[in-house]
XYZ file of C-alpha atoms in Angstrom:
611
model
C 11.724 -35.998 10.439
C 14.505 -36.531 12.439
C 15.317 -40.215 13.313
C 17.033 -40.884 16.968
C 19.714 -43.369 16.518
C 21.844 -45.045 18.767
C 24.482 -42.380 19.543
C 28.045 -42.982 18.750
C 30.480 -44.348 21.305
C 31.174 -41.570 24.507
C 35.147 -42.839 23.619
C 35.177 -40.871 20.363
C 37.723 -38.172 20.042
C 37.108 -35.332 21.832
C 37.898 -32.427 18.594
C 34.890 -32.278 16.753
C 36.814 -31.012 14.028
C 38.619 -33.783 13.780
C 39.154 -36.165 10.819
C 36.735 -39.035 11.418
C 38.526 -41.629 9.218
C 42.032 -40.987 8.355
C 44.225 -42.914 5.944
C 48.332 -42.858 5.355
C 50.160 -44.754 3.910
C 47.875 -47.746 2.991
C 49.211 -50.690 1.301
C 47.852 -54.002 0.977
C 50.105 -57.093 -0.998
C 49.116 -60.728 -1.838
C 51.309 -63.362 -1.649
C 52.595 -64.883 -5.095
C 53.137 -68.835 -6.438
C 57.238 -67.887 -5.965
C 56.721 -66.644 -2.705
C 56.684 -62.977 -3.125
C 54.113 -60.395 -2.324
C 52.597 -58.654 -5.036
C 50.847 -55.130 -4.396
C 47.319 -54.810 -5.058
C 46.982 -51.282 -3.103
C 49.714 -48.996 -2.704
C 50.903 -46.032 -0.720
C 46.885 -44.829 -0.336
C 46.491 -41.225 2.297
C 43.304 -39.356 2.585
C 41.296 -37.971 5.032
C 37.161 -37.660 5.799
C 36.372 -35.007 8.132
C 33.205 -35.968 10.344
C 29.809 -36.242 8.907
C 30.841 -35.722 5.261
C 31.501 -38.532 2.694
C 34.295 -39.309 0.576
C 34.318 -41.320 -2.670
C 36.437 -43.566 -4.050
C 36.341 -43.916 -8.192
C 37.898 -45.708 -10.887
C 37.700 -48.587 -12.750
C 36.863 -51.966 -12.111
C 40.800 -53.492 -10.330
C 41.313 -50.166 -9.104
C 41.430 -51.238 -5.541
C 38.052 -49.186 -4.804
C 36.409 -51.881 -2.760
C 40.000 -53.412 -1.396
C 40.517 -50.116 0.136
C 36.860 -49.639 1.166
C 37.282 -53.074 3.118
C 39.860 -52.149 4.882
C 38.410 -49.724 6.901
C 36.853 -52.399 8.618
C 39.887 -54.259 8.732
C 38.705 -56.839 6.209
C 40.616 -58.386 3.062
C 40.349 -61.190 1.211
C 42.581 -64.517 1.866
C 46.028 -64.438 1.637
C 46.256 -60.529 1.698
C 47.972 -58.584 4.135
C 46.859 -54.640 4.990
C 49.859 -52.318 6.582
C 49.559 -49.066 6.674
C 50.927 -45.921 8.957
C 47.649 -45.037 9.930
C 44.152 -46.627 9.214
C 42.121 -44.812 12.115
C 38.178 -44.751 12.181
C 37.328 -42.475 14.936
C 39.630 -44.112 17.884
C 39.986 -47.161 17.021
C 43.283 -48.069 15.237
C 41.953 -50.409 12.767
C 45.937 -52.235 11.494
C 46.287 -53.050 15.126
C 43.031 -54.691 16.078
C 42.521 -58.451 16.489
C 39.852 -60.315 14.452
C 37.635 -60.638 17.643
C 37.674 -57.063 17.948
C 37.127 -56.124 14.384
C 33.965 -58.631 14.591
C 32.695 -56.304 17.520
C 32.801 -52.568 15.398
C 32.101 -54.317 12.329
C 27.923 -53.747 11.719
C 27.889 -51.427 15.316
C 30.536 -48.633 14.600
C 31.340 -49.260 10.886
C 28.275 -50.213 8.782
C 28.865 -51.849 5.419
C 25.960 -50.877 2.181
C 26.139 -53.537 -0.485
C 25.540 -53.515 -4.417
C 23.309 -56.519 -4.042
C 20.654 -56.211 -1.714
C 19.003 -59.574 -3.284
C 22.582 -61.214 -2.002
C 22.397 -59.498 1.275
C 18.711 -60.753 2.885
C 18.303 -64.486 3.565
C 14.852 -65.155 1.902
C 13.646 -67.216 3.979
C 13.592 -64.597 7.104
C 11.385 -61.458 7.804
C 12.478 -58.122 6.639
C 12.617 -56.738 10.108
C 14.011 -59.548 11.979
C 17.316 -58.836 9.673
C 17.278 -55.074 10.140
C 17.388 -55.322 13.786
C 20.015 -58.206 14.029
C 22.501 -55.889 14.037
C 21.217 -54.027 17.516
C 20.608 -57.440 18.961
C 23.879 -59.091 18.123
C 25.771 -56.535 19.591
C 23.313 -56.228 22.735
C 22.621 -52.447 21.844
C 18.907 -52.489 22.182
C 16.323 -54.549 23.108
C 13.632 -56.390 20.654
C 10.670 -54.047 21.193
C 13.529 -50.707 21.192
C 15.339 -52.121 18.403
C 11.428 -52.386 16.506
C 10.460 -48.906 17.211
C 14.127 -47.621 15.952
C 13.705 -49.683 12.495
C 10.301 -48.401 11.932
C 11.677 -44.221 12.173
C 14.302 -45.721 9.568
C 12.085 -46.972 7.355
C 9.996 -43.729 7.448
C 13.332 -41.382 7.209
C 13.893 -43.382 4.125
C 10.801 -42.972 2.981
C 9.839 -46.517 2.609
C 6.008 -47.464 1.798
C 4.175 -48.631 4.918
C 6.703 -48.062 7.286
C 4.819 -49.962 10.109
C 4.584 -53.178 8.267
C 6.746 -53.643 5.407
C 9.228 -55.213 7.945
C 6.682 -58.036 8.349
C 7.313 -58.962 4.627
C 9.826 -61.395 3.203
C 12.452 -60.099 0.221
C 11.095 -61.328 -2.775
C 7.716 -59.002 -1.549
C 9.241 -55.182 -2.293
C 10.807 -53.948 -5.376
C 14.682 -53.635 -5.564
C 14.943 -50.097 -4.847
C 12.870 -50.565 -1.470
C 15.373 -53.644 -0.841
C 18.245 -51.386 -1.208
C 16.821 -48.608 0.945
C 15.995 -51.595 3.616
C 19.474 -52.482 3.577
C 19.995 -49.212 4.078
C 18.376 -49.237 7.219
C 20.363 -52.262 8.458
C 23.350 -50.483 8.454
C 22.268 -47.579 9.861
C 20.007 -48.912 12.988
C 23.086 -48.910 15.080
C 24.062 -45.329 14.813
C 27.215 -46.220 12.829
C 30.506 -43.766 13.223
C 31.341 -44.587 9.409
C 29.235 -45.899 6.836
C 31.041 -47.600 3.389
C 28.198 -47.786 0.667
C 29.936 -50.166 -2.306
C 27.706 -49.103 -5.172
C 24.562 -49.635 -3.745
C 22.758 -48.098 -6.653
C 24.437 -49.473 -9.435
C 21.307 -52.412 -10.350
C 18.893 -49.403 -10.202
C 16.925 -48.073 -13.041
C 17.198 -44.638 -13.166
C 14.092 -43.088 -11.437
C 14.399 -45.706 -8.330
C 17.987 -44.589 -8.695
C 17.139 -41.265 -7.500
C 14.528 -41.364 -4.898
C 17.129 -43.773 -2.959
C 19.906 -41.645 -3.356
C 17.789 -38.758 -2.186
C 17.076 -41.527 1.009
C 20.650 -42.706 1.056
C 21.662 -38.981 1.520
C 19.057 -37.758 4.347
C 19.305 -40.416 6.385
C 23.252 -40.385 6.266
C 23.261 -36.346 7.092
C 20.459 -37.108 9.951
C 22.756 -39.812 11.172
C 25.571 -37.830 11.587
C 27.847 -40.650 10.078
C 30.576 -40.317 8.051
C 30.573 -41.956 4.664
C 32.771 -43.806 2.267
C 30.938 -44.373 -1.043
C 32.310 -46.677 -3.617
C 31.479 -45.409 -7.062
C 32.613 -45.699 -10.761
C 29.562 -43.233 -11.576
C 30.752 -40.043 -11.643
C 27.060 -38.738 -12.172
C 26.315 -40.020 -8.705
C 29.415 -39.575 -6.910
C 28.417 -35.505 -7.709
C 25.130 -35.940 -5.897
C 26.790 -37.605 -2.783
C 30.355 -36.561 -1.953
C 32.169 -33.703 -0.967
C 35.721 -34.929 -1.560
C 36.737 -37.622 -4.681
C 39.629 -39.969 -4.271
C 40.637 -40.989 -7.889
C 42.153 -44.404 -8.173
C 44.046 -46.272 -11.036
C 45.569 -49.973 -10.438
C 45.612 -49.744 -7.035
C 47.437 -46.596 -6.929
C 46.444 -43.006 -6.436
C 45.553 -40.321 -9.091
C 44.474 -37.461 -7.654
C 42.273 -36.531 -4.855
C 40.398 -33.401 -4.145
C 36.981 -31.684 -3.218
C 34.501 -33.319 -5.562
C 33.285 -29.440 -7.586
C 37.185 -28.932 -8.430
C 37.813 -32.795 -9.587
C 34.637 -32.351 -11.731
C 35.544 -29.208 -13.122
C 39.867 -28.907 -13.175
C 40.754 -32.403 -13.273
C 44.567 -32.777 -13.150
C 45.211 -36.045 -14.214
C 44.558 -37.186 -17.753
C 43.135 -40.278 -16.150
C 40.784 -38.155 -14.256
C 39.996 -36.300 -17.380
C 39.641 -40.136 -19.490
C 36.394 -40.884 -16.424
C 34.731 -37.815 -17.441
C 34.753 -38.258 -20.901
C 33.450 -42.094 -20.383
C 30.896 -40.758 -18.315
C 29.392 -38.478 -20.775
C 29.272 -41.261 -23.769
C 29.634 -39.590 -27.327
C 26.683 -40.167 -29.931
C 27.744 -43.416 -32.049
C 26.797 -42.304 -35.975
C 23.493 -44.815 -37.062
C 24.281 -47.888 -38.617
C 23.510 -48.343 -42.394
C 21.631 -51.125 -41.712
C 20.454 -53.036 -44.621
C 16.756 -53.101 -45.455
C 16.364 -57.216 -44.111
C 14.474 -57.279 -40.949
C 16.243 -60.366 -39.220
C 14.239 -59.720 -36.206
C 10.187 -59.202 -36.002
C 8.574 -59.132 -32.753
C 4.485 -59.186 -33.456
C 2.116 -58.375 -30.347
C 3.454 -60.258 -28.171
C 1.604 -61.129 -24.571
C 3.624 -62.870 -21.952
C 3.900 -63.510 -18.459
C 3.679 -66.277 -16.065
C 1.463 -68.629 -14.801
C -1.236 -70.443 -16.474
C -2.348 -69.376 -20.061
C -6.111 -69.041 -20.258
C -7.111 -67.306 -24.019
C -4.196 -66.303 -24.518
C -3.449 -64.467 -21.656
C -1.206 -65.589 -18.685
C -2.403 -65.463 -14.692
C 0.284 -62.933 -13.854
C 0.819 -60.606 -17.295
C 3.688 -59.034 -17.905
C 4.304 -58.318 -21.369
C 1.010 -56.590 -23.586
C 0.995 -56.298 -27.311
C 4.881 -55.490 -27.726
C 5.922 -55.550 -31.423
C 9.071 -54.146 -33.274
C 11.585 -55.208 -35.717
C 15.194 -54.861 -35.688
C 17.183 -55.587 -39.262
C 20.249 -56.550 -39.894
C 23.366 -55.047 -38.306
C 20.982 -52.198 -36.522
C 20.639 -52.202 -32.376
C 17.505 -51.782 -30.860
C 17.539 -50.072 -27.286
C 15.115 -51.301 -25.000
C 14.466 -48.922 -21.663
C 12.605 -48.859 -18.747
C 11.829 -49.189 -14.981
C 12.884 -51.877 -13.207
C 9.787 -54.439 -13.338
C 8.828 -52.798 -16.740
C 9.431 -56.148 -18.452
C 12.800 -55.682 -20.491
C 14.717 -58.996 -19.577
C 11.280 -60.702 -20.095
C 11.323 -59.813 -23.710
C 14.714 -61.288 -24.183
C 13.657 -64.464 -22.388
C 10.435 -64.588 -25.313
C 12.816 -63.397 -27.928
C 15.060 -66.675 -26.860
C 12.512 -68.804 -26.030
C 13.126 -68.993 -21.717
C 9.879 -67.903 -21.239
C 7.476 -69.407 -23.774
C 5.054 -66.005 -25.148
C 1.059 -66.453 -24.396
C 0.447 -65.318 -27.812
C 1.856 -63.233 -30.638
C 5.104 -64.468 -33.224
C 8.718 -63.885 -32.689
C 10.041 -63.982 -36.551
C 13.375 -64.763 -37.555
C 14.214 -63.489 -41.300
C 9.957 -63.474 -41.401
C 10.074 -67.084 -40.507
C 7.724 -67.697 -36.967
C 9.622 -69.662 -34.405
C 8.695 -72.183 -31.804
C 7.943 -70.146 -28.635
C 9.522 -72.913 -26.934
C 13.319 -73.089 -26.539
C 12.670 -76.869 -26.343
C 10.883 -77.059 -29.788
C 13.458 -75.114 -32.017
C 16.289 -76.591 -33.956
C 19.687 -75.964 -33.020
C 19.890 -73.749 -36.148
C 16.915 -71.484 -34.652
C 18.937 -71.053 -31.150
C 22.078 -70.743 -32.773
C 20.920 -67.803 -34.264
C 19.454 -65.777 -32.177
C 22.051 -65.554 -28.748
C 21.450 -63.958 -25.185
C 24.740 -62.321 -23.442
C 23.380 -62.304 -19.409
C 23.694 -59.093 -17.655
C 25.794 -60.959 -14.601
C 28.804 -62.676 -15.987
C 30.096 -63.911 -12.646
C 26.964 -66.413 -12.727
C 26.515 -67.003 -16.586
C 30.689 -68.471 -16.394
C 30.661 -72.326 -15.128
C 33.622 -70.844 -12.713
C 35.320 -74.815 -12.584
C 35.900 -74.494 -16.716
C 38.919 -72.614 -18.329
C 38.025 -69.559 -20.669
C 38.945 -72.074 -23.786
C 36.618 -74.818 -22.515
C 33.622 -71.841 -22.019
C 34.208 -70.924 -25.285
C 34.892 -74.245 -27.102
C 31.702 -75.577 -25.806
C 29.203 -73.686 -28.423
C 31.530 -74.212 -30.848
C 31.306 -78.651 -30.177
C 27.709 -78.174 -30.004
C 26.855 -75.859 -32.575
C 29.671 -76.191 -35.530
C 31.267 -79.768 -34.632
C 34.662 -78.379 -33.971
C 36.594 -79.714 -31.873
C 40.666 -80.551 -30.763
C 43.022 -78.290 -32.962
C 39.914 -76.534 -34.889
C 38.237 -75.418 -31.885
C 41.827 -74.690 -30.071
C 42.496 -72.130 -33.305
C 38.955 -70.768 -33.351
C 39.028 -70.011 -29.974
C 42.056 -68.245 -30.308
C 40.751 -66.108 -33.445
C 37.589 -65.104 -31.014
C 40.130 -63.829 -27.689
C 41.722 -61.763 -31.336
C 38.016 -61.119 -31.864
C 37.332 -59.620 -28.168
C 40.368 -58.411 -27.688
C 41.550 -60.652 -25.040
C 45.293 -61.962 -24.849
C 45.260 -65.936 -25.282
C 47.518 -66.561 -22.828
C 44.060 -66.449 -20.716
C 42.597 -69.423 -22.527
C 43.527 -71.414 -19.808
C 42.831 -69.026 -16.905
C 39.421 -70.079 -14.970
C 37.426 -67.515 -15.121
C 37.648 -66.809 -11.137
C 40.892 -65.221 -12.247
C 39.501 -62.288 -14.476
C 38.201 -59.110 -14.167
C 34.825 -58.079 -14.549
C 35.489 -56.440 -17.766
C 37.447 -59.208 -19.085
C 34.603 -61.573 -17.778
C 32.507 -60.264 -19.420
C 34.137 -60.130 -22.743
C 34.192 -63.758 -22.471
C 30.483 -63.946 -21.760
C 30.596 -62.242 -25.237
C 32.898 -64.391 -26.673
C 30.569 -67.658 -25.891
C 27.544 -65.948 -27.907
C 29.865 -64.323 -30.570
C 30.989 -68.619 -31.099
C 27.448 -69.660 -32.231
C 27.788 -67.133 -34.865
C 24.750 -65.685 -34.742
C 22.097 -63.438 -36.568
C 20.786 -61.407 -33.517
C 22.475 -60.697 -30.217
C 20.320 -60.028 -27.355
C 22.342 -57.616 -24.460
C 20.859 -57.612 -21.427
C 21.978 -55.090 -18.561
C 26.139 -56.151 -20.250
C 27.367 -53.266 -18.647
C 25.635 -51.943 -15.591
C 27.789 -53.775 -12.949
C 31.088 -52.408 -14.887
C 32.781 -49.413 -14.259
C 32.525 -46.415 -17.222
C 36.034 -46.413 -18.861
C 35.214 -50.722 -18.967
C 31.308 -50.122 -20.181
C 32.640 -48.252 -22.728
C 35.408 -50.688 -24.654
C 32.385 -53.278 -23.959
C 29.866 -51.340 -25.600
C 32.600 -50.032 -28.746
C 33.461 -53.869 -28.808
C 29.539 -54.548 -29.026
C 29.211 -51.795 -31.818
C 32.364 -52.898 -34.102
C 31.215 -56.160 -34.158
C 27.495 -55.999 -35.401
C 29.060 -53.837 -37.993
C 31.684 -55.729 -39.539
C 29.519 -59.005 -38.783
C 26.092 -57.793 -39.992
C 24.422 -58.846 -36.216
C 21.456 -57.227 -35.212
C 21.233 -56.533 -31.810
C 18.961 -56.035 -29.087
C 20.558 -53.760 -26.124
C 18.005 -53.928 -23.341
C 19.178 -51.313 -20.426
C 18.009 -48.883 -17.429
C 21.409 -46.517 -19.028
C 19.725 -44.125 -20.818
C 22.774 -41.948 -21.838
C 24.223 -45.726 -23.351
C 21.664 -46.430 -24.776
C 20.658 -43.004 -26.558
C 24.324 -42.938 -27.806
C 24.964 -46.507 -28.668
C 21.800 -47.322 -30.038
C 20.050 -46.886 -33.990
C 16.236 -46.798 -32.495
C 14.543 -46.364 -29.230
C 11.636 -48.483 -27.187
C 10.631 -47.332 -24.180
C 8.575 -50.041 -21.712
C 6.669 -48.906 -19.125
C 4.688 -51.912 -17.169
C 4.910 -54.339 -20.079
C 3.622 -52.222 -22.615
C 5.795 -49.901 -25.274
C 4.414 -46.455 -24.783
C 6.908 -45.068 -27.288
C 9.323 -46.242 -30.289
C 11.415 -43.564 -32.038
C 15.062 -43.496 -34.153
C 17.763 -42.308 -31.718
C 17.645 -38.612 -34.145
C 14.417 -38.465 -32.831
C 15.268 -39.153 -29.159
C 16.919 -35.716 -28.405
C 13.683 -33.952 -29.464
C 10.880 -32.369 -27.488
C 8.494 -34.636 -28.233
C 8.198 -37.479 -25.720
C 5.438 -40.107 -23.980
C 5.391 -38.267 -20.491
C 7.452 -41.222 -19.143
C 9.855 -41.093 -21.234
C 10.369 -37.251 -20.290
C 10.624 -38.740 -16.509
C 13.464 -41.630 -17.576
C 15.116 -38.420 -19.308
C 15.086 -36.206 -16.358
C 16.052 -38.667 -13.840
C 19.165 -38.995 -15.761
C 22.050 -37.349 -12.981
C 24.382 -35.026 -14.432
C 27.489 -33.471 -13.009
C 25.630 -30.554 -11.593
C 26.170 -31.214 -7.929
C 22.396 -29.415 -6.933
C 20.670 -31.661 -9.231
C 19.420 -33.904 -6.850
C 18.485 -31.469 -4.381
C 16.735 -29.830 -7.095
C 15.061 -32.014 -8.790
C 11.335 -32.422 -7.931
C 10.439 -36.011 -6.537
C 8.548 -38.532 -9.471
C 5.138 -38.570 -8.927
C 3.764 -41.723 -7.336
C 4.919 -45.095 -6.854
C 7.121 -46.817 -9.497
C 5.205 -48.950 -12.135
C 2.028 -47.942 -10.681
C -0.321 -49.425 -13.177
C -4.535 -48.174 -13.389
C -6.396 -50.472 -11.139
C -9.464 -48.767 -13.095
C -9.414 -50.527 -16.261
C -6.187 -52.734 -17.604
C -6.613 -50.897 -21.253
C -6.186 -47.633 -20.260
C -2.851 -45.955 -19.757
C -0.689 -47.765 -17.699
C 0.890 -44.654 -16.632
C -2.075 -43.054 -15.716
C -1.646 -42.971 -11.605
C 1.754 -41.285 -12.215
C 0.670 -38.945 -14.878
C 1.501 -35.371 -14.723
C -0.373 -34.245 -17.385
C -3.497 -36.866 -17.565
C -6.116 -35.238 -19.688
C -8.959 -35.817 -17.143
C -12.256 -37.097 -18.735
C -10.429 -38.761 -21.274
C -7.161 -40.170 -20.253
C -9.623 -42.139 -17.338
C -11.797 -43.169 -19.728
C -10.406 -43.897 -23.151
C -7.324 -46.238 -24.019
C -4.557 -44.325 -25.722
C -4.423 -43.877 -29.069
C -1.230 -44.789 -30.931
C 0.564 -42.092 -33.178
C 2.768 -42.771 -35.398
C 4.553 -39.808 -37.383
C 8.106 -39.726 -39.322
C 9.132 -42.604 -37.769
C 8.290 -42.102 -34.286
C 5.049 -43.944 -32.372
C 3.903 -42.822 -29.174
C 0.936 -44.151 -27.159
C -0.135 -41.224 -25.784
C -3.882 -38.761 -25.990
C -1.177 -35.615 -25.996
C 0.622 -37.129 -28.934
C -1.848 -36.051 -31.057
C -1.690 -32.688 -30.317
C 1.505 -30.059 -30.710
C 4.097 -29.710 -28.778
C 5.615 -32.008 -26.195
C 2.925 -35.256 -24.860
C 4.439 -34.837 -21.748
C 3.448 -31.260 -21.041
């Protein structure tokens, strides 16, 4: 379907074969303590013709975003952008005046978000913040701007198109939120568009279907794109040209099938080889479970029976022992970070034991000792909101330490010390707030705060999905060299499948609260699979640059559960090989061989359950 958008401004330039954003000499400097002006972006030239999009990679401090920004004439306080040329169709961004940046900004150039959560005021209608853009900037009228919203929401295939604008945020799943921002920036028939990782949060089967959305409605559009990436998987779906960045400097840039192929830089070549993780060898784990997880049911709301008003965990059990890592996947919504809130004791389980060393705890974070929370510790997945940003990194760190060992003045200032050795941090940033640090180094201090409690099980949740590859990765070997050397068993709870299949000893795959399947990560590469899993696995992106176009679209909604009975499969609606007369009528049998458990009729059977 083709969607009619407002039509760019009649004061465009005139060659169609023009460059539509063109960039030369871009630098951008911050002013120092001593007066000075310190580079963050340097000497930056490129080029996107019209209609096609360009993206910008490297890791986190790279300047991806800083540049991005800039396009729309935006940087942060006390930064300066110069530049011989920073032209989006004809307008000369460097020489435009704030109130003239304010009128192109959201009208001509359109700005995608990671967050969508961040980006919607909650308290507001969906539609009535798509369509502020057209009515700020007087494009359309309320009934016009309506009608134009509603052929977004259907070109990005969004459920109800007619009426999920009347809900609120909290009412749609993150993927539709992203694909609704989506529609924000594109109701005004933007000349560029600048997506900053806007799939990034995203498990990886919503990942798909919205960059499938992302990418139709930008070619029906006409707009040109800038996409902010450090997934290389993605930016291969998306982009026809790569700009490769490296402290704020150029690498190399290039059409994306030649950067993927014949990288010339060995930094280029350093992304790639992050991006494709290598297969960690299994821990020898001794034979001590530390961690037993026995049928556990949880949700929220009141517990009648056993049972909560709104479920979202059913009968999940597993252990992990000692100096092993557990990998826990699924959907978004498929009740991952709810099992490390039970584990912890956040969210207090409706019935069923967590066991520590084969001793029951208190379901209650209230009700255990400070030995019981000292030894089992959760590192948040955002560690921009975990970090109290008014305390240095020694007073974030010292705190667990006063609270859970008693040390404090020189013993704490030395232990603190020993853990920056410990996460590979300099000390000199002991006194740095935490404002001041990357997001890698951020979160190796959200690390560094659990790794102080000294504990028996570390629960990851989502540690690495806002940070760029080459900085996942020295997480994630950080992660793996600890629990050796310290014995920690670990819980790594993740929509990464390629992570977590490298990084990880065994497997559990969630789907809608339930574990459909369990198997060691030897296993995992196999044939044999619960038919979700086999989706998670194929909605992996790889570097092919067809595989999107390619690949066939998941059947039905996300976390569709059976609204026939609760104890049948939960994957039922979404099945592609439902066994009918039985997998409609029968709960599924669990089978457990060699190691390996899948919930599944097929399982029984040979071959593959998912075919």
């Amino acid at each position: 379907m083709t969607v009619e958008l407002a039509p760019p401004p009649a004061t465009g330039p005139s060659d169609a074969s023009a460059a539509a954003v063109e960039v030369r000499g871009l630098s951008i400097t911050v002013a120092q303590p001593d007066g000075t002006r310190r580079a963050i972006v340097e000497n930056i030239s490129f080029a996107v013709p019209r209609g096609e999009v360009l993206a910008l990679i490297g890791e986190s401090g790279s300047g991806k975003t800083t540049i991005a920004l800039a396009l729309m004439g935006f940087s942060r306080f006390g930064a300066t952008i110069a530049a011989d040329c920073l032209r989006v169709g004809d307008m000369d961004i460097a020489a435009m005046g704030q109130s003239a940046l304010r009128g192109v900004r959201g009208s001509r150039i359109a700005y995608i978000a990671q967050s969508a959560a961040a980006a919607f005021n909650p308290s507001r209608t969906i539609l009535s913040q798509v369509i502020e853009p057209l009515l700020v900037h007087g494009l359309a009228g309320r009934e016009e701007a309506r009608a134009r919203a509603v052929a977004l929401f259907r070109s990005l295939a969004l459920p109800s198109p007619e009426t999920i604008g009347d809900r609120y945020p909290h009412q749609v799943s993150g993927g539709q939120l992203q694909r609704l921002m989506a529609a924000m920036a594109l109701i005004t028939g933007p000349e560029l568009v600048i997506l900053d990782e806007p799939t990034t949060a995203l498990d990886v089967t919503t990942q798909v279907e919205v960059l499938r959305a992302f990418k139709a409605a930008i070619a029906e559009s006409g707009a040109t794109a800038v996409y902010v990436s450090h997934d290389l998987a993605v930016v291969t779906q998306v982009s026809e040209h790569i700009v490769v960045l490296q402290n704020g400097r150029m690498v190399e840039q290039g059409d994306s099938a030649r950067i993927l192929t014949a990288p010339q830089s060995e930094y280029t070549r350093t992304l790639l080889a992050a991006a494709r993780p290598a297969i960690r060898p299994t821990a020898d784990a001794a034979l001590d479970k530390v961690l037993t997880v026995d049928s556990i049911h949880a949700g929220y709301g009141r517990i009648v029976r056993g049972m909560p008003a709104t479920p979202i965990l059913a009968d999940v059990g597993f252990t992990v022992r000692r100096g092993s890592t557990l990998g826990v996947i699924g959907e978004s919504g498929s009740g991952k970070s709810t099992l490390a809130r039970v584990i912890a004791g956040l969210l207090p389980a409706a019935s069923g034991e967590v066991l520590l060393e084969g001793q029951p705890l208190p379901r209650a974070m209230a009700q255990r000792s400070r030995e019981q929370l000292r030894r089992i510790q959760l590192v948040f997945q955002n560690a921009d909101t975990a970090l109290n940003p008014a305390q240095t990194v020694r007073d974030i760190i010292a705190r667990p330490l006063a609270f859970y060992h008693g040390l404090k003045g020189a013993a704490a200032h030395a232990r603190v010390d020993e853990l920056l050795d410990l996460i590979r941090l300099p000390r000199a940033l002991a006194d740095r707030r935490s404002t001041e640090l990357s997001g890698g180094q951020k979160q190796r201090v959200n690390l560094a705060r659990a790794l102080a409690a000294e504990p028996d099980v570390l629960l990851c949740d989502e540690v690495t999905s806002a940070l760029d590859t080459v900085v996942g990765a020295a997480i994630l070997d950080l992660i793996d060299e600890l629990r050796r050397e310290l014995g920690i068993a670990t819980v790594f709870i993740s929509h990464d499948i390629s992570t977590v299949r490298a990084f990880c000893d065994e497997i559990l795959v969630l789907y809608a609260g339930r574990a459909v399947e369990r198997c060691p990560k030897a296993a995992f590469d196999g044939h044999s699979h619960h038919p979700y899993t086999r989706l998670l696995i194929d909605s992996v992106p790889d570097m092919d640059p067809t595989w999107l176009a390619t690949r066939a679209a998941a059947a039905g909604p996300a976390l569709a559960v059976s609204a026939i009975a609760p104890e049948l499969c939960r994957f039922l609606p979404r099945c592609p090989v439902a066994i009918g007369g039985l997998c409609d009528s029968n709960p599924p049998p669990l089978h457990v061989d060699d190691g390996r458990a899948i919930l599944c009729h097929r399982a029984g059977g040979p071959g593959d359950a998912s075919r």
